[in-house]
Short mmCIF file of C-alpha atoms in Angstrom, two decimals:
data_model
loop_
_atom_site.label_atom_id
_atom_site.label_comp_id
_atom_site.label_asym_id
_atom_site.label_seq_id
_atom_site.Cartn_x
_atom_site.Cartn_y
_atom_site.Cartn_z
CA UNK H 3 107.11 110.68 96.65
CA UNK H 4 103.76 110.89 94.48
CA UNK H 5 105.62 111.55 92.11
CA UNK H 6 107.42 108.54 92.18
CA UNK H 7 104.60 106.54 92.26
CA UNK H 8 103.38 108.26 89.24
CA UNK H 9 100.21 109.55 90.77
CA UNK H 10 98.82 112.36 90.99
CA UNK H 11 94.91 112.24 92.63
CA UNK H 12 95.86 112.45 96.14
CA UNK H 13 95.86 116.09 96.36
CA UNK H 14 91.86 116.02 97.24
CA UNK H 15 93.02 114.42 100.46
CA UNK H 16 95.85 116.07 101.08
CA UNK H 17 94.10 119.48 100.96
CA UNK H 18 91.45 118.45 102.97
CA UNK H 19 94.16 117.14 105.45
CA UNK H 20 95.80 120.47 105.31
CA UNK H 21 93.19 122.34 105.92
CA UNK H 22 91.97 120.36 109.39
CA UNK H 23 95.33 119.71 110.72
CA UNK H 24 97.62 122.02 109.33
CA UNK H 25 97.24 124.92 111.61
CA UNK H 26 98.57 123.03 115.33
CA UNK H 27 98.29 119.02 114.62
CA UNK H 28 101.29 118.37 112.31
CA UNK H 29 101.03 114.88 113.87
CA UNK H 30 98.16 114.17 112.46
CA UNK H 31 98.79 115.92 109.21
CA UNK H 32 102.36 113.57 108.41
CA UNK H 33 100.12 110.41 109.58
CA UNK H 34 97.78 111.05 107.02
CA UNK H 35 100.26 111.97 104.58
CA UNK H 36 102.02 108.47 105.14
CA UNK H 37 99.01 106.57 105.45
CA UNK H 38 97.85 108.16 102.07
CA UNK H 39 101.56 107.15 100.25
CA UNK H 40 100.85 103.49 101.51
CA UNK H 41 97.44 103.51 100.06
CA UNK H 42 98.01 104.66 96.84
CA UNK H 43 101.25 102.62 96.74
CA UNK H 44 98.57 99.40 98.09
CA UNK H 45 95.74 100.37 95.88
CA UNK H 46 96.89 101.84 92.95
CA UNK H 47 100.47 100.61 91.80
CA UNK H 48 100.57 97.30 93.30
CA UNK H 49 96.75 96.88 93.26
CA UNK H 50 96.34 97.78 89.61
CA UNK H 51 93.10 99.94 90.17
CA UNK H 52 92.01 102.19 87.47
CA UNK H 53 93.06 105.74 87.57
CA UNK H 54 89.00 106.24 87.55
CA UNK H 55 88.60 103.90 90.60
CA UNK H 56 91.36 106.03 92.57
CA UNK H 57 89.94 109.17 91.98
CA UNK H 58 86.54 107.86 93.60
CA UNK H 59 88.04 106.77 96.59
CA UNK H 60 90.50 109.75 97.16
CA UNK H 61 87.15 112.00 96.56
CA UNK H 62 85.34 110.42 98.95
CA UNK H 63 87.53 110.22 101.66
CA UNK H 64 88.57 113.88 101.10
CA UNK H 65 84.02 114.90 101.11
CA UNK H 66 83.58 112.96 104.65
CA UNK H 67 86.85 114.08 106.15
CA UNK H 68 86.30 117.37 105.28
CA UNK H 69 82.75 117.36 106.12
CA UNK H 70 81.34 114.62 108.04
CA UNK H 71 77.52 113.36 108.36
CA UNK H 72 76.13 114.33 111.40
CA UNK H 73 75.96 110.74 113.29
CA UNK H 74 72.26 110.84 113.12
CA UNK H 75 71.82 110.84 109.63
CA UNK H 76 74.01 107.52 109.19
CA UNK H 77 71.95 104.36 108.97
CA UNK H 78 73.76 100.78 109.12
CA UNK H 79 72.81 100.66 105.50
CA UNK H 80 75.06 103.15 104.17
CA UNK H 81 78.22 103.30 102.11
CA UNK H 82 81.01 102.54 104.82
CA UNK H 83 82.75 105.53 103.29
CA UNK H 84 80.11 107.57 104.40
CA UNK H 85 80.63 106.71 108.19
CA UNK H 86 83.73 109.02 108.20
CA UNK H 87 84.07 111.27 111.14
CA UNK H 88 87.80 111.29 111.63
CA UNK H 89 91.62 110.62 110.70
CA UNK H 90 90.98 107.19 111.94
CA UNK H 91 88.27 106.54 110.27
CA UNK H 92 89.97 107.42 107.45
CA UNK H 93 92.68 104.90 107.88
CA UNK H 94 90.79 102.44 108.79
CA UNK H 95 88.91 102.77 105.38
CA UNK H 96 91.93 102.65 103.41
CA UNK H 97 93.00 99.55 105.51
CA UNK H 98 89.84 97.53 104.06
CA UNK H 99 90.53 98.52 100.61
CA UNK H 100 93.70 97.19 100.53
CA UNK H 101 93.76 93.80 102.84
CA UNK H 102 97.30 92.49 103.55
CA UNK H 103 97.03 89.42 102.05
CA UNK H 104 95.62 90.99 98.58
CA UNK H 105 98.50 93.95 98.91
CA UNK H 106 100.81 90.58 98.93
CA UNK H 107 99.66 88.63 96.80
CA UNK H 108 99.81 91.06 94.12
CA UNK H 109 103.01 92.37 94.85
CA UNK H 110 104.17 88.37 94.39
CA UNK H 111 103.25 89.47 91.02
CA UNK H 112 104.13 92.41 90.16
CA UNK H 113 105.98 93.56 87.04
CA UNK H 114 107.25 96.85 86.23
CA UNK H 115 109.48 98.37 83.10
CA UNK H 116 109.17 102.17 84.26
CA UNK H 117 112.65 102.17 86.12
CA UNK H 118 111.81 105.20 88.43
CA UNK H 119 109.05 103.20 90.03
CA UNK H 120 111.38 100.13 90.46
CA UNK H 121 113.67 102.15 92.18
CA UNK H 122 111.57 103.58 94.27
CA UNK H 123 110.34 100.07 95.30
CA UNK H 124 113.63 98.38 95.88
CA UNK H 125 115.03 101.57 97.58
CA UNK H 126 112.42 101.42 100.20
CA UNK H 127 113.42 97.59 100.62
CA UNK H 128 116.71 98.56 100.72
CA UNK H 129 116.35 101.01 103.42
CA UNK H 130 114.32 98.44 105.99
CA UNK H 131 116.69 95.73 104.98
CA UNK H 132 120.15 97.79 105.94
CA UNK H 133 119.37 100.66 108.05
CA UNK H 134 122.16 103.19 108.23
CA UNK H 135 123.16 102.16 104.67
CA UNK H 136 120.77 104.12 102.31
CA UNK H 137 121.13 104.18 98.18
CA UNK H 138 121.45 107.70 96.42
CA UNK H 139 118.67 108.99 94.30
CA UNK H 140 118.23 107.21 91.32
CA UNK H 141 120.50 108.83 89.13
CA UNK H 142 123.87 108.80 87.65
CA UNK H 143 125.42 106.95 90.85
CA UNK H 144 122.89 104.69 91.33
CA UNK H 145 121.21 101.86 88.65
CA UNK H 146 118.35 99.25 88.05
CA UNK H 147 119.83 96.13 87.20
CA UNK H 148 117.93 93.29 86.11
CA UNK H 149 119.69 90.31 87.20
CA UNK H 150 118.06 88.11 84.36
CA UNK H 151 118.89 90.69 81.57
CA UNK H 152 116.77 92.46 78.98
CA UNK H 153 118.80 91.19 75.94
CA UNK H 154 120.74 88.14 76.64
CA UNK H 155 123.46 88.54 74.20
CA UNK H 156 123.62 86.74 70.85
CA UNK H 157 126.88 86.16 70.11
CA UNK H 158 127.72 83.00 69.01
CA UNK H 159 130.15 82.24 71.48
CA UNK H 160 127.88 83.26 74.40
CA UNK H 161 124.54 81.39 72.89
CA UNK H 162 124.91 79.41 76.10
CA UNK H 163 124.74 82.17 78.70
CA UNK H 164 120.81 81.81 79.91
CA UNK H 165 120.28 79.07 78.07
CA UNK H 166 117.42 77.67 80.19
CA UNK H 167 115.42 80.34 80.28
CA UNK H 168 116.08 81.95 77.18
CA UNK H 169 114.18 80.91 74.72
CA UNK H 170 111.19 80.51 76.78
CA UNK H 171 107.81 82.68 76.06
CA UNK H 172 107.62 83.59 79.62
CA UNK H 173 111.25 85.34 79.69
CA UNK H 174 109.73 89.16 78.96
CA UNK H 175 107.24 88.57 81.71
CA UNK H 176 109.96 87.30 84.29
CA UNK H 177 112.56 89.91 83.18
CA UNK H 178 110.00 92.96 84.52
CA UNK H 179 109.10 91.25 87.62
CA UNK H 180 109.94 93.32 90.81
CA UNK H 181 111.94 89.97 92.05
CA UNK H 182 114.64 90.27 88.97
CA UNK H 183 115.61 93.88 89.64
CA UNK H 184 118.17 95.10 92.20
CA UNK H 185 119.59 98.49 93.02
CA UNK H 186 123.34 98.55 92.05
CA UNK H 187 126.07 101.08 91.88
CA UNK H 188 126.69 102.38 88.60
CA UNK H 189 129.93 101.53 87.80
CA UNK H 190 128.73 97.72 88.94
CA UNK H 191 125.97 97.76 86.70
CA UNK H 192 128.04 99.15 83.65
CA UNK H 193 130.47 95.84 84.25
CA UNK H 194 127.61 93.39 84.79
CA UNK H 195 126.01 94.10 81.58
CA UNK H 196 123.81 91.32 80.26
CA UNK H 197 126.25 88.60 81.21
CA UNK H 198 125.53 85.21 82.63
CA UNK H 199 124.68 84.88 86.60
CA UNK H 200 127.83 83.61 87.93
CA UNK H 201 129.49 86.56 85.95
CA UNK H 202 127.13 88.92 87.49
CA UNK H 203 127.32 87.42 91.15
CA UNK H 204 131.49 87.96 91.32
CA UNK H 205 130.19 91.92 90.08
CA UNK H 206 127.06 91.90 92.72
CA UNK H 207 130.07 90.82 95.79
CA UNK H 208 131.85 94.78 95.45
CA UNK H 209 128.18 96.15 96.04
CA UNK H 210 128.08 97.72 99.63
CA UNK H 211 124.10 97.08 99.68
CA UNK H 212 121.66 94.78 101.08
CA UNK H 213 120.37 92.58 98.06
CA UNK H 214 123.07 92.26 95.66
CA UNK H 215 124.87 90.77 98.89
CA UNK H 216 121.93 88.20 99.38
CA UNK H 217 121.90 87.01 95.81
CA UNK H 218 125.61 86.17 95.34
CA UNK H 219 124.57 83.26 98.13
CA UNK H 220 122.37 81.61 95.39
CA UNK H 221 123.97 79.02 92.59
CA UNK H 222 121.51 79.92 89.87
CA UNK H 223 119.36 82.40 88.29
CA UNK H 224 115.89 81.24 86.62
CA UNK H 225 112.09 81.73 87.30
CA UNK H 226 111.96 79.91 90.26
CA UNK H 227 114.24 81.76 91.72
CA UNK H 228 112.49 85.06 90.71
CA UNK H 229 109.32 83.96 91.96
CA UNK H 230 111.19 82.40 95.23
CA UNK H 231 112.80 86.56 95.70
CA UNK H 232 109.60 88.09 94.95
CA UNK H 233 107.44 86.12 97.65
CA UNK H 234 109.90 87.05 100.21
CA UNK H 235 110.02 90.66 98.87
CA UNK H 236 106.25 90.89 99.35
CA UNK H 237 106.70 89.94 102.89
CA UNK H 238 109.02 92.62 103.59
CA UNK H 239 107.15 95.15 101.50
CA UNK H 240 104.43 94.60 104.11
CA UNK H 241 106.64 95.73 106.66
CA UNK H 242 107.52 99.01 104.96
CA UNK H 243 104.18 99.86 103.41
CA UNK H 244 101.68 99.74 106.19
CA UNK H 245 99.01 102.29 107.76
CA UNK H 246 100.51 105.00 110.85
CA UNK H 247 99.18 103.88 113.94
#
């Protein structure tokens, strides 16, 4: 899952966990290791913190979890991070670093080209969106597509096909963004190529999954409609990514 996510400065925390709740709490040990995933997922990818600024905050977490001040020796004028006595704690910490409304405001935003992490993204959409009905690994069998393509093509005769977007400066910008990608089967994705939406949409109606169904509803394709997708997206990445109660 880390992986995934292209990070790799949780372990601090996740040793620490392990060592307080691996031996006879495995409860507590899987809610911090989902409540961890969400907050590098909040904090880090879709918050656009510095490698340097995720480091602190997994290394402090990890020093107060794994040894907490005696209550004492806290005064109301310390670091909040230093008020950790417990998982809770913990959570609750991570929960005021990464606010719900800033999580969704910049995932309204967000932009990716590192397909792996788009995948990862959409399959966890996916997954709350259609349960039951789960997308393979990214892989042979299983495709990013970016509904707005990469390359519109430009062959004379097809000049026309995203001709009111195409030209614009903003097009390599919108083409990234989280809210032009969907998960599609392969052999889908190989046949929509970088053709024009209502091409693509008779493609997107074989897919068995959740959003390539929702966007064959729509009669156009342009940044509006990205940004439209996107704000709903953030909404139900809100749902998916949030801290274990």
């Amino acid at each position: 899952m880390f992986k995934k996510l292209d990070i790799t400065h949780h372990i601090p925390l996740l040793l620490t966990g392990a060592i307080r709740y691996g031996e006879g709490d495995h409860d507590s040990f899987e809610r911090l290791l989902d409540s961890l995933i969400s907050f590098c997922f909040r904090y880090f990818t879709i918050g656009n913190r510095t490698v340097a600024d995720l480091e602190k905050q997994i290394g402090l977490m990890s020093k107060y979890l794994r040894n907490p001040l005696p209550l004492e020796d806290i005064s109301e004028n310390d670091e909040e991070v230093k008020t950790i006595q417990n998982l809770q704690d913990v959570i609750d910490y991570m929960c005021r670093l990464t606010p719900d409304l800033t999580f969704v405001n910049n995932f309204e935003l967000f932009s990716t080209r590192n397909n792996t992490l788009g995948f990862y993204i959409l399959n966890e959409l996916e997954k709350q969106k259609r349960s039951g009905v789960r997308p393979l690994n990214h892989g042979p069998n299983q495709h990013i597509e970016h509904i707005m393509p990469k390359r519109p093509s430009k062959a004379q005769n097809r000049m026309n096909e995203w001709s009111s977007v195409r030209n614009s400066e903003d097009y390599n910008e919108f083409k990234y963004r989280v809210g032009n990608l969907l998960i599609i089967e392969r052999e889908l994705n190989q046949r929509a190529k970088n053709y024009d939406f209502s091409t693509k949409k008779e493609v997107y109606e074989e897919s068995g999954l959740y959003y390539p169904s929702e966007i064959i509803n729509l009669d156009e394709w342009d940044f509006q409609s990205i940004e439209k997708r996107q704000k709903q997206m953030a909404q139900d990445a809100l749902q998916v990514c949030n801290y274990s109660e």
